[in-house]
mmCIF file of C-alpha atoms in Angstrom:
data_model
loop_
_atom_site.group_PDB
_atom_site.id
_atom_site.type_symbol
_atom_site.label_atom_id
_atom_site.label_comp_id
_atom_site.label_asym_id
_atom_site.label_seq_id
_atom_site.Cartn_x
_atom_site.Cartn_y
_atom_site.Cartn_z
ATOM 1 C CA GLN A 10 -35.018 -11.763 -5.559
ATOM 2 C CA TRP A 11 -33.544 -8.228 -5.418
ATOM 3 C CA TYR A 12 -30.631 -9.298 -3.229
ATOM 4 C CA GLN A 13 -29.629 -12.006 -5.709
ATOM 5 C CA ARG A 14 -29.993 -9.837 -8.823
ATOM 6 C CA ARG A 15 -28.326 -6.644 -7.661
ATOM 7 C CA VAL A 16 -25.800 -7.532 -4.958
ATOM 8 C CA GLY A 17 -22.735 -9.740 -5.326
ATOM 9 C CA GLY A 18 -22.249 -10.480 -1.650
ATOM 10 C CA PHE A 19 -23.780 -8.805 1.370
ATOM 11 C CA GLY A 20 -23.848 -8.853 5.151
ATOM 12 C CA LEU A 21 -26.868 -8.550 7.418
ATOM 13 C CA GLY A 22 -26.650 -7.155 10.920
ATOM 14 C CA LEU A 23 -27.839 -4.553 13.409
ATOM 15 C CA HIS A 24 -25.476 -1.653 14.007
ATOM 16 C CA PRO A 25 -24.987 -0.807 17.719
ATOM 17 C CA ILE A 26 -26.332 2.705 17.145
ATOM 18 C CA GLN A 27 -29.798 2.977 15.611
ATOM 19 C CA HIS A 28 -31.195 6.209 14.221
ATOM 20 C CA ALA A 29 -34.143 7.509 12.293
ATOM 21 C CA SER A 30 -32.180 10.679 11.479
ATOM 22 C CA LEU A 31 -28.838 12.300 12.268
ATOM 23 C CA GLU A 32 -30.414 13.929 15.308
ATOM 24 C CA ASP A 33 -32.371 10.904 16.541
ATOM 25 C CA LYS A 34 -29.851 8.270 17.628
ATOM 26 C CA ARG A 35 -30.057 5.605 20.315
ATOM 27 C CA PRO A 36 -28.177 2.475 21.403
ATOM 28 C CA LEU A 37 -29.317 -0.880 20.085
ATOM 29 C CA SER A 38 -31.284 -3.070 22.500
ATOM 30 C CA SER A 39 -32.182 -6.738 22.598
ATOM 31 C CA ASP A 40 -35.773 -5.809 21.656
ATOM 32 C CA ASP A 41 -34.465 -4.653 18.273
ATOM 33 C CA THR A 42 -33.192 -8.151 17.510
ATOM 34 C CA ILE A 43 -36.610 -9.832 17.599
ATOM 35 C CA GLN A 44 -37.763 -8.789 14.141
ATOM 36 C CA PHE A 45 -34.216 -9.046 12.824
ATOM 37 C CA SER A 46 -34.031 -12.712 13.877
ATOM 38 C CA ASP A 47 -37.109 -13.520 11.812
ATOM 39 C CA TRP A 48 -35.779 -11.565 8.840
ATOM 40 C CA LEU A 49 -32.357 -13.195 9.023
ATOM 41 C CA GLU A 50 -33.957 -16.630 8.862
ATOM 42 C CA GLN A 51 -35.219 -15.759 5.365
ATOM 43 C CA TYR A 52 -31.958 -14.392 3.951
ATOM 44 C CA ALA A 53 -29.100 -16.013 5.887
ATOM 45 C CA SER A 54 -28.415 -18.558 3.161
ATOM 46 C CA SER A 55 -27.535 -15.741 0.734
ATOM 47 C CA ALA A 56 -25.553 -13.544 3.162
ATOM 48 C CA ILE A 57 -21.772 -13.825 3.443
ATOM 49 C CA CYS A 58 -21.568 -12.513 7.028
ATOM 50 C CA LEU A 59 -23.523 -11.188 9.983
ATOM 51 C CA GLY A 60 -22.822 -7.511 10.419
ATOM 52 C CA GLU A 61 -21.994 -4.769 10.695
ATOM 53 C CA CYS A 62 -22.793 -5.282 14.357
ATOM 54 C CA GLY A 63 -20.764 -4.712 17.507
ATOM 55 C CA LEU A 64 -20.308 -2.067 20.212
ATOM 56 C CA ASP A 65 -20.120 1.722 20.051
ATOM 57 C CA PHE A 66 -19.239 3.336 23.366
ATOM 58 C CA SER A 67 -18.737 6.882 22.071
ATOM 59 C CA ARG A 68 -19.555 9.116 25.040
ATOM 60 C CA TRP A 69 -21.880 11.381 23.090
ATOM 61 C CA LEU A 70 -23.849 8.376 21.772
ATOM 62 C CA CYS A 71 -23.731 5.971 24.695
ATOM 63 C CA PRO A 72 -22.923 7.836 27.916
ATOM 64 C CA THR A 73 -24.286 5.413 30.550
ATOM 65 C CA SER A 74 -23.338 1.923 31.681
ATOM 66 C CA LYS A 75 -26.973 0.856 31.223
ATOM 67 C CA GLU A 76 -26.841 1.760 27.534
ATOM 68 C CA ARG A 77 -23.541 -0.074 27.104
ATOM 69 C CA ASP A 78 -25.046 -3.168 28.714
ATOM 70 C CA MET A 79 -28.014 -2.904 26.323
ATOM 71 C CA GLN A 80 -25.569 -3.035 23.409
ATOM 72 C CA ARG A 81 -23.755 -6.012 24.917
ATOM 73 C CA ASP A 82 -27.016 -7.935 25.313
ATOM 74 C CA ALA A 83 -28.007 -7.226 21.698
ATOM 75 C CA LEU A 84 -24.592 -8.297 20.449
ATOM 76 C CA ARG A 85 -24.742 -11.565 22.392
ATOM 77 C CA ILE A 86 -27.983 -12.373 20.577
ATOM 78 C CA GLN A 87 -26.389 -11.614 17.197
ATOM 79 C CA ILE A 88 -23.390 -13.775 18.093
ATOM 80 C CA GLU A 89 -25.730 -16.694 18.739
ATOM 81 C CA LEU A 90 -27.441 -16.044 15.407
ATOM 82 C CA SER A 91 -24.070 -16.040 13.642
ATOM 83 C CA LYS A 92 -23.351 -19.452 15.122
ATOM 84 C CA LYS A 93 -26.814 -20.746 14.237
ATOM 85 C CA TYR A 94 -26.435 -19.777 10.559
ATOM 86 C CA ASP A 95 -22.660 -20.293 10.355
ATOM 87 C CA LEU A 96 -22.007 -16.675 9.365
ATOM 88 C CA PRO A 97 -18.742 -14.926 10.245
ATOM 89 C CA LEU A 98 -19.082 -11.663 12.163
ATOM 90 C CA ASN A 99 -18.236 -8.195 10.830
ATOM 91 C CA LEU A 100 -17.757 -6.074 13.945
ATOM 92 C CA HIS A 101 -17.843 -2.371 14.758
ATOM 93 C CA SER A 102 -15.971 -1.290 17.902
ATOM 94 C CA ARG A 103 -15.715 2.487 18.169
ATOM 95 C CA SER A 104 -14.246 3.415 21.572
ATOM 96 C CA ALA A 105 -14.928 -0.191 22.604
ATOM 97 C CA GLY A 106 -11.987 -2.284 21.361
ATOM 98 C CA LYS A 107 -11.133 -4.054 24.622
ATOM 99 C CA PRO A 108 -14.780 -4.523 25.745
ATOM 100 C CA LEU A 109 -15.593 -6.058 22.356
ATOM 101 C CA LEU A 110 -12.653 -8.463 22.454
ATOM 102 C CA ASP A 111 -13.554 -9.515 26.005
ATOM 103 C CA LEU A 112 -17.154 -10.181 24.984
ATOM 104 C CA LEU A 113 -16.024 -12.232 21.974
ATOM 105 C CA LYS A 114 -13.762 -14.344 24.168
ATOM 106 C CA GLU A 115 -16.548 -14.770 26.716
ATOM 107 C CA ASN A 116 -18.743 -16.159 23.916
ATOM 108 C CA ASN A 117 -16.030 -18.347 22.330
ATOM 109 C CA VAL A 118 -15.876 -16.360 19.085
ATOM 110 C CA ARG A 119 -12.796 -16.640 16.875
ATOM 111 C CA GLY A 120 -12.172 -15.566 13.296
ATOM 112 C CA ALA A 121 -14.329 -12.424 13.303
ATOM 113 C CA LEU A 122 -13.603 -9.267 11.293
ATOM 114 C CA LEU A 123 -12.700 -6.219 13.369
ATOM 115 C CA HIS A 124 -13.761 -3.340 11.142
ATOM 116 C CA ALA A 125 -11.941 0.020 11.484
ATOM 117 C CA PHE A 126 -10.484 -1.134 14.794
ATOM 118 C CA ASP A 127 -9.360 1.770 16.996
ATOM 119 C CA GLY A 128 -7.988 -0.145 19.981
ATOM 120 C CA GLY A 129 -4.414 0.271 21.233
ATOM 121 C CA LYS A 130 -1.420 -2.007 20.779
ATOM 122 C CA LYS A 131 -2.445 -4.395 23.570
ATOM 123 C CA ALA A 132 -5.948 -4.748 22.155
ATOM 124 C CA ILE A 133 -4.586 -5.366 18.648
ATOM 125 C CA LYS A 134 -2.282 -8.053 20.055
ATOM 126 C CA GLN A 135 -5.214 -9.669 21.858
ATOM 127 C CA GLY A 136 -7.286 -9.609 18.662
ATOM 128 C CA VAL A 137 -4.521 -11.365 16.733
ATOM 129 C CA GLU A 138 -4.044 -13.969 19.488
ATOM 130 C CA ASP A 139 -7.787 -14.623 19.511
ATOM 131 C CA GLY A 140 -7.774 -15.396 15.780
ATOM 132 C CA HIS A 141 -9.518 -12.303 14.440
ATOM 133 C CA TYR A 142 -9.019 -10.398 11.176
ATOM 134 C CA PHE A 143 -8.595 -6.646 10.746
ATOM 135 C CA SER A 144 -9.814 -4.514 7.837
ATOM 136 C CA ILE A 145 -7.935 -1.518 6.453
ATOM 137 C CA ALA A 146 -9.846 1.342 4.803
ATOM 138 C CA PRO A 147 -8.636 4.165 2.536
ATOM 139 C CA SER A 148 -8.415 6.362 5.651
ATOM 140 C CA VAL A 149 -5.141 4.555 6.389
ATOM 141 C CA VAL A 150 -3.405 7.264 4.346
ATOM 142 C CA ARG A 151 -4.216 9.816 7.078
ATOM 143 C CA ASP A 152 -5.189 7.842 10.195
ATOM 144 C CA PRO A 153 -2.398 6.830 12.637
ATOM 145 C CA SER A 154 -4.636 4.230 14.328
ATOM 146 C CA GLN A 155 -5.226 2.436 11.006
ATOM 147 C CA GLN A 156 -1.509 2.638 10.253
ATOM 148 C CA GLN A 157 -0.800 1.078 13.654
ATOM 149 C CA VAL A 158 -3.161 -1.803 12.854
ATOM 150 C CA ALA A 159 -1.526 -2.356 9.463
ATOM 151 C CA LYS A 160 1.962 -2.470 10.985
ATOM 152 C CA SER A 161 0.988 -4.651 13.966
ATOM 153 C CA VAL A 162 -1.194 -7.332 12.382
ATOM 154 C CA PRO A 163 0.252 -10.282 10.420
ATOM 155 C CA LEU A 164 -0.447 -9.930 6.703
ATOM 156 C CA ASP A 165 -2.501 -13.127 6.690
ATOM 157 C CA ARG A 166 -5.040 -11.395 8.967
ATOM 158 C CA ILE A 167 -5.528 -8.193 6.959
ATOM 159 C CA VAL A 168 -8.360 -7.550 4.502
ATOM 160 C CA LEU A 169 -9.263 -4.389 2.573
ATOM 161 C CA GLU A 170 -12.506 -2.453 2.918
ATOM 162 C CA SER A 171 -13.839 0.777 1.501
ATOM 163 C CA ASP A 172 -16.478 1.488 4.184
ATOM 164 C CA ALA A 173 -17.902 3.887 1.598
ATOM 165 C CA PRO A 174 -19.158 6.539 1.902
ATOM 166 C CA ALA A 175 -17.108 7.018 5.112
ATOM 167 C CA LEU A 176 -13.390 6.527 5.923
ATOM 168 C CA GLY A 177 -12.052 8.024 2.719
ATOM 169 C CA PRO A 178 -8.479 9.184 2.139
ATOM 170 C CA ILE A 179 -9.553 12.821 2.585
ATOM 171 C CA LYS A 180 -11.552 13.501 5.736
ATOM 172 C CA GLY A 181 -15.036 14.886 5.157
ATOM 173 C CA THR A 182 -15.237 13.884 1.498
ATOM 174 C CA LEU A 183 -17.320 11.150 -0.106
ATOM 175 C CA ASN A 184 -15.489 7.822 -0.174
ATOM 176 C CA THR A 185 -15.955 5.202 -2.928
ATOM 177 C CA PRO A 186 -14.642 1.639 -3.452
ATOM 178 C CA LEU A 187 -12.291 3.044 -6.098
ATOM 179 C CA ASN A 188 -10.204 4.469 -3.255
ATOM 180 C CA LEU A 189 -9.106 0.951 -2.338
ATOM 181 C CA LEU A 190 -6.368 1.591 -4.907
ATOM 182 C CA GLN A 191 -5.003 4.225 -2.536
ATOM 183 C CA THR A 192 -5.197 1.753 0.335
ATOM 184 C CA VAL A 193 -3.080 -0.713 -1.617
ATOM 185 C CA GLU A 194 -0.619 2.008 -2.599
ATOM 186 C CA HIS A 195 -0.184 3.156 1.002
ATOM 187 C CA LEU A 196 0.105 -0.375 2.396
ATOM 188 C CA SER A 197 2.746 -1.127 -0.223
ATOM 189 C CA GLN A 198 4.822 1.794 1.055
ATOM 190 C CA LEU A 199 4.100 1.142 4.718
ATOM 191 C CA LEU A 200 4.850 -2.593 4.635
ATOM 192 C CA LYS A 201 7.481 -2.437 1.884
ATOM 193 C CA LEU A 202 5.724 -5.051 -0.227
ATOM 194 C CA PRO A 203 4.727 -5.074 -3.927
ATOM 195 C CA LYS A 204 1.194 -3.899 -4.590
ATOM 196 C CA ASN A 205 0.226 -7.086 -6.445
ATOM 197 C CA GLU A 206 1.301 -9.162 -3.440
ATOM 198 C CA ILE A 207 -0.881 -7.115 -1.097
ATOM 199 C CA VAL A 208 -3.867 -7.483 -3.445
ATOM 200 C CA GLN A 209 -3.372 -11.228 -3.750
ATOM 201 C CA LEU A 210 -2.867 -11.906 -0.054
ATOM 202 C CA THR A 211 -5.694 -9.698 1.207
ATOM 203 C CA THR A 212 -8.072 -11.249 -1.329
ATOM 204 C CA GLN A 213 -7.093 -14.737 -0.171
ATOM 205 C CA ASN A 214 -7.643 -13.624 3.422
ATOM 206 C CA ALA A 215 -11.099 -12.268 2.580
ATOM 207 C CA VAL A 216 -12.145 -15.542 0.974
ATOM 208 C CA ARG A 217 -10.809 -17.515 3.919
ATOM 209 C CA LEU A 218 -12.748 -15.261 6.287
ATOM 210 C CA PHE A 219 -15.910 -15.147 4.135
ATOM 211 C CA PRO A 220 -16.029 -18.471 2.237
ATOM 212 C CA LYS A 221 -19.187 -17.518 0.313
ATOM 213 C CA LEU A 222 -17.178 -14.818 -1.482
ATOM 214 C CA ARG A 223 -15.925 -17.585 -3.770
ATOM 215 C CA ASN A 224 -19.305 -17.400 -5.454
ATOM 216 C CA HIS A 225 -18.824 -13.735 -6.345
ATOM 217 C CA ILE A 226 -15.165 -13.080 -7.206
ATOM 218 C CA LYS A 227 -12.484 -14.506 -9.441
ATOM 219 C CA LEU A 228 -9.256 -15.584 -7.739
#
């Protein structure tokens, strides 16, 4: 199969904002999950996580409470699917940090990945207390919110991500996984730890969070 030949480890999920083009965007709804549920049944055994899914309450994308509730309903369905197939969640939460954490607690979810988390200090503290992990992208070199996450979260809950082609060290330019080297460099300075220690610990965290990664990387 293509996904076995060409991809080391992958996640499957429905992003909270769906679009056919840059101009045609809409919030995810529970109707969108019907076909996805059937598709996931075929490929869940090869996936390492369910996601990127989550909530996106950006005003220009999701201005009404009805649309936010549509996203919540769709995420609840994906949470149940993650439990059914024993897949950890990789979660998006733009302008929705606290609502996402509340929904996770409501559905008894622990040990999820909070990708590019932009919540405040209280939300970060809640995420740590609820057992979640936080990913740091190359944008940490320029983004105060990512720097706040890195300084506030215990090192055993931090993993690295590229989020390529977005979230690069220079805003508006194409990001690549190679820029993770800059993430490590910046975290080393920010946390006053050797670079090799950050690499080792964040890799161990990633494998603990996504156990199937053991099949694809050397520790």
